[in-house]
Amino acid sequence: MAEVLSASPEEIYFTGCGTEADNWALVGAVEAGRGRGRHIITSSVEHHAVLHTCRHLERRGFRVTYLPVNGEGVVSVEELRRALRRDTVLVSIMAANNEVGSIQPIAQLAQAAHDRGALFHTDAVQAFGHIPLSVEELNVDLLSASGHKFGGPKGVGFLYIREGVPLESFLHGGGQERGRRAGTENVAEIVGMGEAARLSAARMEERAVYVGQLRNYLIRQLRREVPLCRLNGSRENRLPGNASFCFAFVEGRSLVLQLDADGICASGGSACTSGSGQSSHVLLAMGLPPELASGSLRLTLGEENTRAQIDRVAERIAVHVEELRNQSPAYQEFRQGRGPRGILRYFPGNS
Ligand code: PLP
C-alpha cells in the first residue's frame, strides 16, 4: 500500500474497512485540533461514511460547511478558498466519487487547505488502485482506502497518516498499529489487500486504457440506442470503469431488477444506498431534478468485461427502458406533447 502511494510503511494504519478509516480521519483530526477551532469543510457529494460522520460531529458542536459541486460533480478550488476560516481544522474531499466517478482536483484543494493551516483528508476508496495517487504529489495529510474496491478482500481497509500529523485514536485498547489503532490485526486480509494493491498497481495504466475504451463504447451504444439517456458527470474526468446514466420516465430501481433477471449486475446510484429508495444526494447536488435523479443507473466495468457483453447490456437496457416507459402515464403524456418539456434541457441532442 505504501509503495503504491509513495508513502512510507510507517504511515499506513490498517482498519476494518473504508468507513472506519473515514470515521477515524474525521473524528481523530477534529479532536486533535480542538485548540485551533471547530470548523470542518467537506463536499455535498461525499460518501455517507464522511457525510454521516459530519452530521455526528455537528451534533457534538462542530460546524460543517458542505461545498456545492458543478454539473459534473466537481468541487471548485475557489469555492473552498472562500469557505476556509481561521478556525477550520479539517477539509475532507473525496478523490473520486462512487456514483458518478468524477475526479476532484485534490492537489489544488489540499494546497488551498494548507495555505490556511487546515489539515486535508481525502476519501480515496474509489480511486486507490484505479488511478495514480501519490501522497507526495497530492500533498494530503490523511487518505482512506478499502481493500475490496481494488480486488482485495471485503472487511479490511487502511488510513494513510502523514508522519507528524496529529490524530486522536479512534479505537482504544492494546498497542497495535504503533499504539494508534487498538485491536488484533486481521493478518490474512491485510496480506490479501497488499497483494491486491501490488497487482492493481502493476497494470494500472494498461487496465485503465482498456476499461476506459470499453466504457466509452458503452456510452456511445446507449446514447445511440436509448432516447432520453443522459450521462452523469464528465466524459473525460471520471474513473475509467464508471458509467452513470439517467433515463427519463424510468425508475432506476425497476431497471436494476430487470437487468438482474438478465444476469446483469448494475446499481441504481450508489450500491450502498440502493435499497433505501431515496434519490441520490450526489445527482441532486449536481443539479438534477428528483424525478430524473430517481432514474439513475450505475454500471461499473472491469478488465474481465468484453465488447460483446457491452452490446448485450446496451440491447437489454434499451428493451427494458422502452417497456418501463410504456407503463408510465407521465411518458405517455410527454409523447403526446402534454407533459412538461423542460426535462429536455437535461438531454442535449435528444428529442
Ligand atoms: N467511501 C467511498 C467513496 C466508498 O465508495 C465506500 C464504499 O462503497 C466507502 C467509503 C466505504 O467503504 P467500506 O465499504 O469499505 O466501509
PDB file of N, CA, C and O in Angstrom, residues 139-212:
ATOM      1  N   ASN A 139      -0.091  15.884  -1.806  1.00  0.00           N
ATOM      2  CA  ASN A 139       0.186  16.613  -0.573  1.00  0.00           C
ATOM      3  C   ASN A 139      -0.969  16.537   0.436  1.00  0.00           C
ATOM      4  O   ASN A 139      -1.341  17.539   1.058  1.00  0.00           O
ATOM      5  N   VAL A 140      -1.554  15.331   0.540  1.00  0.00           N
ATOM      6  CA  VAL A 140      -2.637  15.151   1.517  1.00  0.00           C
ATOM      7  C   VAL A 140      -2.050  14.713   2.857  1.00  0.00           C
ATOM      8  O   VAL A 140      -0.955  14.154   2.908  1.00  0.00           O
ATOM      9  N   ASP A 141      -2.782  14.964   3.942  1.00  0.00           N
ATOM     10  CA  ASP A 141      -2.324  14.558   5.275  1.00  0.00           C
ATOM     11  C   ASP A 141      -2.884  13.200   5.652  1.00  0.00           C
ATOM     12  O   ASP A 141      -2.268  12.443   6.394  1.00  0.00           O
ATOM     13  N   LEU A 142      -4.085  12.921   5.169  1.00  0.00           N
ATOM     14  CA  LEU A 142      -4.787  11.692   5.521  1.00  0.00           C
ATOM     15  C   LEU A 142      -5.472  11.153   4.271  1.00  0.00           C
ATOM     16  O   LEU A 142      -6.006  11.941   3.475  1.00  0.00           O
ATOM     17  N   LEU A 143      -5.470   9.841   4.118  1.00  0.00           N
ATOM     18  CA  LEU A 143      -6.102   9.237   2.919  1.00  0.00           C
ATOM     19  C   LEU A 143      -6.681   7.879   3.311  1.00  0.00           C
ATOM     20  O   LEU A 143      -5.993   7.068   3.939  1.00  0.00           O
ATOM     21  N   SER A 144      -7.949   7.656   2.961  1.00  0.00           N
ATOM     22  CA  SER A 144      -8.589   6.374   3.296  1.00  0.00           C
ATOM     23  C   SER A 144      -8.733   5.509   2.058  1.00  0.00           C
ATOM     24  O   SER A 144      -8.954   6.025   0.955  1.00  0.00           O
ATOM     25  N   ALA A 145      -8.649   4.187   2.252  1.00  0.00           N
ATOM     26  CA  ALA A 145      -8.884   3.247   1.150  1.00  0.00           C
ATOM     27  C   ALA A 145      -9.493   1.966   1.708  1.00  0.00           C
ATOM     28  O   ALA A 145      -9.481   1.732   2.931  1.00  0.00           O
ATOM     29  N   SER A 146     -10.026   1.145   0.813  1.00  0.00           N
ATOM     30  CA  SER A 146     -10.719  -0.076   1.235  1.00  0.00           C
ATOM     31  C   SER A 146     -10.345  -1.214   0.294  1.00  0.00           C
ATOM     32  O   SER A 146     -10.406  -1.056  -0.934  1.00  0.00           O
ATOM     33  N   GLY A 147      -9.978  -2.374   0.871  1.00  0.00           N
ATOM     34  CA  GLY A 147      -9.439  -3.489   0.090  1.00  0.00           C
ATOM     35  C   GLY A 147     -10.328  -3.968  -1.040  1.00  0.00           C
ATOM     36  O   GLY A 147      -9.865  -4.218  -2.159  1.00  0.00           O
ATOM     37  N   HIS A 148     -11.628  -4.079  -0.790  1.00  0.00           N
ATOM     38  CA  HIS A 148     -12.479  -4.727  -1.796  1.00  0.00           C
ATOM     39  C   HIS A 148     -12.738  -3.873  -3.024  1.00  0.00           C
ATOM     40  O   HIS A 148     -13.283  -4.358  -4.012  1.00  0.00           O
ATOM     41  N   LYS A 149     -12.328  -2.613  -2.985  1.00  0.00           N
ATOM     42  CA  LYS A 149     -12.537  -1.766  -4.167  1.00  0.00           C
ATOM     43  C   LYS A 149     -11.428  -1.935  -5.196  1.00  0.00           C
ATOM     44  O   LYS A 149     -11.518  -1.412  -6.294  1.00  0.00           O
ATOM     45  N   PHE A 150     -10.368  -2.629  -4.820  1.00  0.00           N
ATOM     46  CA  PHE A 150      -9.309  -2.829  -5.814  1.00  0.00           C
ATOM     47  C   PHE A 150      -8.914  -4.305  -5.889  1.00  0.00           C
ATOM     48  O   PHE A 150      -7.763  -4.643  -6.132  1.00  0.00           O
ATOM     49  N   GLY A 151      -9.893  -5.174  -5.657  1.00  0.00           N
ATOM     50  CA  GLY A 151      -9.660  -6.601  -5.863  1.00  0.00           C
ATOM     51  C   GLY A 151      -9.223  -7.358  -4.627  1.00  0.00           C
ATOM     52  O   GLY A 151      -8.952  -8.561  -4.690  1.00  0.00           O
ATOM     53  N   GLY A 152      -9.150  -6.699  -3.476  1.00  0.00           N
ATOM     54  CA  GLY A 152      -8.775  -7.367  -2.223  1.00  0.00           C
ATOM     55  C   GLY A 152     -10.005  -7.914  -1.519  1.00  0.00           C
ATOM     56  O   GLY A 152     -11.117  -7.827  -2.038  1.00  0.00           O
ATOM     57  N   PRO A 153      -9.815  -8.446  -0.323  1.00  0.00           N
ATOM     58  CA  PRO A 153     -10.966  -8.990   0.409  1.00  0.00           C
ATOM     59  C   PRO A 153     -11.855  -7.896   1.004  1.00  0.00           C
ATOM     60  O   PRO A 153     -11.419  -6.761   1.170  1.00  0.00           O
ATOM     61  N   LYS A 154     -13.100  -8.269   1.303  1.00  0.00           N
ATOM     62  CA  LYS A 154     -14.012  -7.336   1.976  1.00  0.00           C
ATOM     63  C   LYS A 154     -13.687  -7.303   3.461  1.00  0.00           C
ATOM     64  O   LYS A 154     -13.294  -8.321   4.028  1.00  0.00           O
ATOM     65  N   GLY A 155     -13.930  -6.144   4.091  1.00  0.00           N
ATOM     66  CA  GLY A 155     -13.762  -6.069   5.538  1.00  0.00           C
ATOM     67  C   GLY A 155     -12.356  -5.709   5.974  1.00  0.00           C
ATOM     68  O   GLY A 155     -11.939  -6.049   7.081  1.00  0.00           O
ATOM     69  N   VAL A 156     -11.621  -5.025   5.125  1.00  0.00           N
ATOM     70  CA  VAL A 156     -10.298  -4.527   5.516  1.00  0.00           C
ATOM     71  C   VAL A 156     -10.035  -3.236   4.744  1.00  0.00           C
ATOM     72  O   VAL A 156     -10.480  -3.081   3.594  1.00  0.00           O
ATOM     73  N   GLY A 157      -9.380  -2.290   5.386  1.00  0.00           N
ATOM     74  CA  GLY A 157      -9.047  -1.023   4.733  1.00  0.00           C
ATOM     75  C   GLY A 157      -7.819  -0.444   5.403  1.00  0.00           C
ATOM     76  O   GLY A 157      -7.173  -1.107   6.224  1.00  0.00           O
ATOM     77  N   PHE A 158      -7.491   0.773   5.045  1.00  0.00           N
ATOM     78  CA  PHE A 158      -6.368   1.418   5.740  1.00  0.00           C
ATOM     79  C   PHE A 158      -6.512   2.924   5.703  1.00  0.00           C
ATOM     80  O   PHE A 158      -7.254   3.482   4.877  1.00  0.00           O
ATOM     81  N   LEU A 159      -5.811   3.549   6.642  1.00  0.00           N
ATOM     82  CA  LEU A 159      -5.727   5.008   6.661  1.00  0.00           C
ATOM     83  C   LEU A 159      -4.257   5.384   6.548  1.00  0.00           C
ATOM     84  O   LEU A 159      -3.428   4.885   7.326  1.00  0.00           O
ATOM     85  N   TYR A 160      -3.936   6.224   5.572  1.00  0.00           N
ATOM     86  CA  TYR A 160      -2.592   6.804   5.491  1.00  0.00           C
ATOM     87  C   TYR A 160      -2.592   8.030   6.396  1.00  0.00           C
ATOM     88  O   TYR A 160      -3.491   8.883   6.301  1.00  0.00           O
ATOM     89  N   ILE A 161      -1.621   8.093   7.304  1.00  0.00           N
ATOM     90  CA  ILE A 161      -1.476   9.277   8.165  1.00  0.00           C
ATOM     91  C   ILE A 161      -0.068   9.815   7.963  1.00  0.00           C
ATOM     92  O   ILE A 161       0.915   9.137   8.298  1.00  0.00           O
ATOM     93  N   ARG A 162       0.036  10.981   7.367  1.00  0.00           N
ATOM     94  CA  ARG A 162       1.358  11.574   7.131  1.00  0.00           C
ATOM     95  C   ARG A 162       2.115  11.700   8.452  1.00  0.00           C
ATOM     96  O   ARG A 162       1.521  12.053   9.479  1.00  0.00           O
ATOM     97  N   GLU A 163       3.385  11.394   8.406  1.00  0.00           N
ATOM     98  CA  GLU A 163       4.196  11.440   9.623  1.00  0.00           C
ATOM     99  C   GLU A 163       4.085  12.821  10.273  1.00  0.00           C
ATOM    100  O   GLU A 163       4.180  13.845   9.585  1.00  0.00           O
ATOM    101  N   GLY A 164       3.823  12.824  11.574  1.00  0.00           N
ATOM    102  CA  GLY A 164       3.758  14.093  12.303  1.00  0.00           C
ATOM    103  C   GLY A 164       2.368  14.704  12.373  1.00  0.00           C
ATOM    104  O   GLY A 164       2.161  15.678  13.097  1.00  0.00           O
ATOM    105  N   VAL A 165       1.398  14.130  11.624  1.00  0.00           N
ATOM    106  CA  VAL A 165       0.038  14.701  11.663  1.00  0.00           C
ATOM    107  C   VAL A 165      -0.646  14.279  12.969  1.00  0.00           C
ATOM    108  O   VAL A 165      -0.693  13.091  13.285  1.00  0.00           O
ATOM    109  N   PRO A 166      -1.167  15.246  13.729  1.00  0.00           N
ATOM    110  CA  PRO A 166      -1.806  14.895  14.999  1.00  0.00           C
ATOM    111  C   PRO A 166      -3.174  14.262  14.763  1.00  0.00           C
ATOM    112  O   PRO A 166      -3.985  14.802  14.028  1.00  0.00           O
ATOM    113  N   LEU A 167      -3.392  13.095  15.349  1.00  0.00           N
ATOM    114  CA  LEU A 167      -4.672  12.399  15.168  1.00  0.00           C
ATOM    115  C   LEU A 167      -4.970  11.604  16.430  1.00  0.00           C
ATOM    116  O   LEU A 167      -4.157  10.785  16.857  1.00  0.00           O
ATOM    117  N   GLU A 168      -6.119  11.873  17.039  1.00  0.00           N
ATOM    118  CA  GLU A 168      -6.532  11.090  18.211  1.00  0.00           C
ATOM    119  C   GLU A 168      -6.864   9.675  17.776  1.00  0.00           C
ATOM    120  O   GLU A 168      -7.356   9.474  16.666  1.00  0.00           O
ATOM    121  N   SER A 169      -6.641   8.722  18.674  1.00  0.00           N
ATOM    122  CA  SER A 169      -7.031   7.339  18.364  1.00  0.00           C
ATOM    123  C   SER A 169      -8.540   7.228  18.355  1.00  0.00           C
ATOM    124  O   SER A 169      -9.246   7.981  19.023  1.00  0.00           O
ATOM    125  N   PHE A 170      -9.021   6.269  17.592  1.00  0.00           N
ATOM    126  CA  PHE A 170     -10.464   6.054  17.468  1.00  0.00           C
ATOM    127  C   PHE A 170     -10.853   4.816  18.253  1.00  0.00           C
ATOM    128  O   PHE A 170     -11.870   4.774  18.925  1.00  0.00           O
ATOM    129  N   LEU A 171     -10.016   3.773  18.154  1.00  0.00           N
ATOM    130  CA  LEU A 171     -10.225   2.549  18.932  1.00  0.00           C
ATOM    131  C   LEU A 171      -9.174   2.516  20.037  1.00  0.00           C
ATOM    132  O   LEU A 171      -7.979   2.634  19.747  1.00  0.00           O
ATOM    133  N   HIS A 172      -9.622   2.345  21.263  1.00  0.00           N
ATOM    134  CA  HIS A 172      -8.697   2.351  22.406  1.00  0.00           C
ATOM    135  C   HIS A 172      -8.546   0.938  22.937  1.00  0.00           C
ATOM    136  O   HIS A 172      -9.510   0.175  22.973  1.00  0.00           O
ATOM    137  N   GLY A 173      -7.376   0.584  23.338  1.00  0.00           N
ATOM    138  CA  GLY A 173      -7.138  -0.769  23.864  1.00  0.00           C
ATOM    139  C   GLY A 173      -5.661  -1.065  23.861  1.00  0.00           C
ATOM    140  O   GLY A 173      -4.872  -0.302  24.441  1.00  0.00           O
ATOM    141  N   GLY A 174      -5.295  -2.143  23.163  1.00  0.00           N
ATOM    142  CA  GLY A 174      -3.895  -2.577  23.122  1.00  0.00           C
ATOM    143  C   GLY A 174      -3.023  -1.647  22.289  1.00  0.00           C
ATOM    144  O   GLY A 174      -3.468  -0.624  21.762  1.00  0.00           O
ATOM    145  N   GLY A 175      -1.766  -2.071  22.133  1.00  0.00           N
ATOM    146  CA  GLY A 175      -0.801  -1.172  21.485  1.00  0.00           C
ATOM    147  C   GLY A 175      -0.585  -1.443  20.006  1.00  0.00           C
ATOM    148  O   GLY A 175       0.435  -1.023  19.448  1.00  0.00           O
ATOM    149  N   GLN A 176      -1.555  -2.123  19.361  1.00  0.00           N
ATOM    150  CA  GLN A 176      -1.356  -2.443  17.937  1.00  0.00           C
ATOM    151  C   GLN A 176      -1.259  -1.183  17.071  1.00  0.00           C
ATOM    152  O   GLN A 176      -1.669  -0.110  17.493  1.00  0.00           O
ATOM    153  N   GLU A 177      -0.777  -1.366  15.866  1.00  0.00           N
ATOM    154  CA  GLU A 177      -0.643  -0.251  14.903  1.00  0.00           C
ATOM    155  C   GLU A 177       0.067   0.940  15.574  1.00  0.00           C
ATOM    156  O   GLU A 177      -0.418   2.075  15.532  1.00  0.00           O
ATOM    157  N   ARG A 178       1.210   0.638  16.141  1.00  0.00           N
ATOM    158  CA  ARG A 178       2.051   1.655  16.791  1.00  0.00           C
ATOM    159  C   ARG A 178       1.260   2.489  17.817  1.00  0.00           C
ATOM    160  O   ARG A 178       1.415   3.705  17.927  1.00  0.00           O
ATOM    161  N   GLY A 179       0.341   1.783  18.505  1.00  0.00           N
ATOM    162  CA  GLY A 179      -0.415   2.413  19.584  1.00  0.00           C
ATOM    163  C   GLY A 179      -1.521   3.348  19.112  1.00  0.00           C
ATOM    164  O   GLY A 179      -2.148   4.032  19.916  1.00  0.00           O
ATOM    165  N   ARG A 180      -1.820   3.339  17.805  1.00  0.00           N
ATOM    166  CA  ARG A 180      -2.808   4.320  17.322  1.00  0.00           C
ATOM    167  C   ARG A 180      -4.150   3.705  16.967  1.00  0.00           C
ATOM    168  O   ARG A 180      -5.161   4.404  16.891  1.00  0.00           O
ATOM    169  N   ARG A 181      -4.165   2.387  16.711  1.00  0.00           N
ATOM    170  CA  ARG A 181      -5.440   1.732  16.391  1.00  0.00           C
ATOM    171  C   ARG A 181      -5.414   0.380  17.080  1.00  0.00           C
ATOM    172  O   ARG A 181      -4.819  -0.574  16.579  1.00  0.00           O
ATOM    173  N   ALA A 182      -6.105   0.312  18.228  1.00  0.00           N
ATOM    174  CA  ALA A 182      -6.057  -0.919  19.017  1.00  0.00           C
ATOM    175  C   ALA A 182      -6.872  -2.031  18.356  1.00  0.00           C
ATOM    176  O   ALA A 182      -7.744  -1.759  17.528  1.00  0.00           O
ATOM    177  N   GLY A 183      -6.573  -3.251  18.701  1.00  0.00           N
ATOM    178  CA  GLY A 183      -7.311  -4.403  18.155  1.00  0.00           C
ATOM    179  C   GLY A 183      -6.373  -5.278  17.342  1.00  0.00           C
ATOM    180  O   GLY A 183      -5.550  -4.765  16.578  1.00  0.00           O
ATOM    181  N   THR A 184      -6.526  -6.599  17.519  1.00  0.00           N
ATOM    182  CA  THR A 184      -5.659  -7.531  16.795  1.00  0.00           C
ATOM    183  C   THR A 184      -5.855  -7.372  15.290  1.00  0.00           C
ATOM    184  O   THR A 184      -6.986  -7.338  14.816  1.00  0.00           O
ATOM    185  N   GLU A 185      -4.768  -7.273  14.570  1.00  0.00           N
ATOM    186  CA  GLU A 185      -4.848  -7.065  13.120  1.00  0.00           C
ATOM    187  C   GLU A 185      -5.360  -8.328  12.433  1.00  0.00           C
ATOM    188  O   GLU A 185      -5.022  -9.442  12.825  1.00  0.00           O
ATOM    189  N   ASN A 186      -6.121  -8.131  11.366  1.00  0.00           N
ATOM    190  CA  ASN A 186      -6.633  -9.233  10.556  1.00  0.00           C
ATOM    191  C   ASN A 186      -5.571  -9.556   9.497  1.00  0.00           C
ATOM    192  O   ASN A 186      -5.629  -9.087   8.356  1.00  0.00           O
ATOM    193  N   VAL A 187      -4.594 -10.363   9.910  1.00  0.00           N
ATOM    194  CA  VAL A 187      -3.390 -10.547   9.086  1.00  0.00           C
ATOM    195  C   VAL A 187      -3.713 -11.101   7.698  1.00  0.00           C
ATOM    196  O   VAL A 187      -3.204 -10.606   6.688  1.00  0.00           O
ATOM    197  N   ALA A 188      -4.591 -12.111   7.645  1.00  0.00           N
ATOM    198  CA  ALA A 188      -4.874 -12.734   6.348  1.00  0.00           C
ATOM    199  C   ALA A 188      -5.448 -11.702   5.362  1.00  0.00           C
ATOM    200  O   ALA A 188      -5.042 -11.630   4.198  1.00  0.00           O
ATOM    201  N   GLU A 189      -6.363 -10.885   5.843  1.00  0.00           N
ATOM    202  CA  GLU A 189      -6.976  -9.906   4.941  1.00  0.00           C
ATOM    203  C   GLU A 189      -6.006  -8.782   4.584  1.00  0.00           C
ATOM    204  O   GLU A 189      -6.036  -8.251   3.477  1.00  0.00           O
ATOM    205  N   ILE A 190      -5.170  -8.432   5.536  1.00  0.00           N
ATOM    206  CA  ILE A 190      -4.181  -7.382   5.252  1.00  0.00           C
ATOM    207  C   ILE A 190      -3.220  -7.863   4.154  1.00  0.00           C
ATOM    208  O   ILE A 190      -2.898  -7.128   3.215  1.00  0.00           O
ATOM    209  N   VAL A 191      -2.805  -9.139   4.256  1.00  0.00           N
ATOM    210  CA  VAL A 191      -1.906  -9.693   3.236  1.00  0.00           C
ATOM    211  C   VAL A 191      -2.633  -9.721   1.886  1.00  0.00           C
ATOM    212  O   VAL A 191      -2.073  -9.341   0.848  1.00  0.00           O
ATOM    213  N   GLY A 192      -3.909 -10.105   1.910  1.00  0.00           N
ATOM    214  CA  GLY A 192      -4.696 -10.137   0.665  1.00  0.00           C
ATOM    215  C   GLY A 192      -4.814  -8.746   0.061  1.00  0.00           C
ATOM    216  O   GLY A 192      -4.682  -8.563  -1.154  1.00  0.00           O
ATOM    217  N   MET A 193      -5.032  -7.758   0.909  1.00  0.00           N
ATOM    218  CA  MET A 193      -5.153  -6.372   0.421  1.00  0.00           C
ATOM    219  C   MET A 193      -3.819  -5.898  -0.162  1.00  0.00           C
ATOM    220  O   MET A 193      -3.787  -5.206  -1.191  1.00  0.00           O
ATOM    221  N   GLY A 194      -2.722  -6.311   0.484  1.00  0.00           N
ATOM    222  CA  GLY A 194      -1.403  -5.923  -0.019  1.00  0.00           C
ATOM    223  C   GLY A 194      -1.134  -6.507  -1.395  1.00  0.00           C
ATOM    224  O   GLY A 194      -0.639  -5.821  -2.301  1.00  0.00           O
ATOM    225  N   GLU A 195      -1.510  -7.768  -1.568  1.00  0.00           N
ATOM    226  CA  GLU A 195      -1.297  -8.421  -2.865  1.00  0.00           C
ATOM    227  C   GLU A 195      -2.186  -7.757  -3.933  1.00  0.00           C
ATOM    228  O   GLU A 195      -1.749  -7.525  -5.059  1.00  0.00           O
ATOM    229  N   ALA A 196      -3.412  -7.437  -3.546  1.00  0.00           N
ATOM    230  CA  ALA A 196      -4.312  -6.768  -4.497  1.00  0.00           C
ATOM    231  C   ALA A 196      -3.746  -5.402  -4.887  1.00  0.00           C
ATOM    232  O   ALA A 196      -3.829  -4.990  -6.049  1.00  0.00           O
ATOM    233  N   ALA A 197      -3.157  -4.703  -3.928  1.00  0.00           N
ATOM    234  CA  ALA A 197      -2.560  -3.390  -4.231  1.00  0.00           C
ATOM    235  C   ALA A 197      -1.414  -3.564  -5.217  1.00  0.00           C
ATOM    236  O   ALA A 197      -1.285  -2.793  -6.183  1.00  0.00           O
ATOM    237  N   ARG A 198      -0.596  -4.586  -4.990  1.00  0.00           N
ATOM    238  CA  ARG A 198       0.544  -4.826  -5.876  1.00  0.00           C
ATOM    239  C   ARG A 198       0.060  -5.113  -7.301  1.00  0.00           C
ATOM    240  O   ARG A 198       0.541  -4.537  -8.266  1.00  0.00           O
ATOM    241  N   LEU A 199      -0.943  -6.005  -7.399  1.00  0.00           N
ATOM    242  CA  LEU A 199      -1.455  -6.375  -8.726  1.00  0.00           C
ATOM    243  C   LEU A 199      -2.125  -5.186  -9.419  1.00  0.00           C
ATOM    244  O   LEU A 199      -1.947  -4.974 -10.618  1.00  0.00           O
ATOM    245  N   SER A 200      -2.896  -4.418  -8.663  1.00  0.00           N
ATOM    246  CA  SER A 200      -3.618  -3.313  -9.310  1.00  0.00           C
ATOM    247  C   SER A 200      -2.636  -2.233  -9.770  1.00  0.00           C
ATOM    248  O   SER A 200      -2.842  -1.612 -10.809  1.00  0.00           O
ATOM    249  N   ALA A 201      -1.558  -2.041  -9.008  1.00  0.00           N
ATOM    250  CA  ALA A 201      -0.590  -1.010  -9.409  1.00  0.00           C
ATOM    251  C   ALA A 201       0.237  -1.475 -10.600  1.00  0.00           C
ATOM    252  O   ALA A 201       0.586  -0.670 -11.467  1.00  0.00           O
ATOM    253  N   ALA A 202       0.507  -2.773 -10.677  1.00  0.00           N
ATOM    254  CA  ALA A 202       1.401  -3.281 -11.723  1.00  0.00           C
ATOM    255  C   ALA A 202       0.841  -3.019 -13.117  1.00  0.00           C
ATOM    256  O   ALA A 202       1.593  -2.748 -14.039  1.00  0.00           O
ATOM    257  N   ARG A 203      -0.488  -3.083 -13.270  1.00  0.00           N
ATOM    258  CA  ARG A 203      -1.056  -2.923 -14.617  1.00  0.00           C
ATOM    259  C   ARG A 203      -2.098  -1.809 -14.665  1.00  0.00           C
ATOM    260  O   ARG A 203      -3.033  -1.856 -15.451  1.00  0.00           O
ATOM    261  N   MET A 204      -1.892  -0.823 -13.820  1.00  0.00           N
ATOM    262  CA  MET A 204      -2.930   0.204 -13.692  1.00  0.00           C
ATOM    263  C   MET A 204      -3.186   0.945 -15.013  1.00  0.00           C
ATOM    264  O   MET A 204      -4.328   1.112 -15.434  1.00  0.00           O
ATOM    265  N   GLU A 205      -2.117   1.349 -15.669  1.00  0.00           N
ATOM    266  CA  GLU A 205      -2.278   2.170 -16.864  1.00  0.00           C
ATOM    267  C   GLU A 205      -2.943   1.377 -17.993  1.00  0.00           C
ATOM    268  O   GLU A 205      -3.909   1.831 -18.612  1.00  0.00           O
ATOM    269  N   GLU A 206      -2.381   0.171 -18.190  1.00  0.00           N
ATOM    270  CA  GLU A 206      -2.895  -0.712 -19.248  1.00  0.00           C
ATOM    271  C   GLU A 206      -4.399  -0.992 -19.026  1.00  0.00           C
ATOM    272  O   GLU A 206      -5.219  -0.921 -19.941  1.00  0.00           O
ATOM    273  N   ARG A 207      -4.727  -1.298 -17.763  1.00  0.00           N
ATOM    274  CA  ARG A 207      -6.117  -1.626 -17.440  1.00  0.00           C
ATOM    275  C   ARG A 207      -7.017  -0.408 -17.632  1.00  0.00           C
ATOM    276  O   ARG A 207      -8.116  -0.501 -18.173  1.00  0.00           O
ATOM    277  N   ALA A 208      -6.512   0.750 -17.195  1.00  0.00           N
ATOM    278  CA  ALA A 208      -7.326   1.972 -17.304  1.00  0.00           C
ATOM    279  C   ALA A 208      -7.632   2.272 -18.769  1.00  0.00           C
ATOM    280  O   ALA A 208      -8.742   2.702 -19.104  1.00  0.00           O
ATOM    281  N   VAL A 209      -6.670   2.036 -19.657  1.00  0.00           N
ATOM    282  CA  VAL A 209      -6.887   2.316 -21.077  1.00  0.00           C
ATOM    283  C   VAL A 209      -7.968   1.375 -21.616  1.00  0.00           C
ATOM    284  O   VAL A 209      -8.941   1.794 -22.252  1.00  0.00           O
ATOM    285  N   TYR A 210      -7.819   0.080 -21.318  1.00  0.00           N
ATOM    286  CA  TYR A 210      -8.781  -0.910 -21.829  1.00  0.00           C
ATOM    287  C   TYR A 210     -10.188  -0.619 -21.282  1.00  0.00           C
ATOM    288  O   TYR A 210     -11.161  -0.527 -22.038  1.00  0.00           O
ATOM    289  N   VAL A 211     -10.275  -0.459 -19.975  1.00  0.00           N
ATOM    290  CA  VAL A 211     -11.592  -0.280 -19.345  1.00  0.00           C
ATOM    291  C   VAL A 211     -12.216   1.060 -19.779  1.00  0.00           C
ATOM    292  O   VAL A 211     -13.414   1.144 -20.042  1.00  0.00           O
ATOM    293  N   GLY A 212     -11.383   2.091 -19.916  1.00  0.00           N
ATOM    294  CA  GLY A 212     -11.877   3.400 -20.348  1.00  0.00           C
ATOM    295  C   GLY A 212     -12.452   3.331 -21.758  1.00  0.00           C
ATOM    296  O   GLY A 212     -13.493   3.932 -22.045  1.00  0.00           O
TER     297      GLY A 212
END
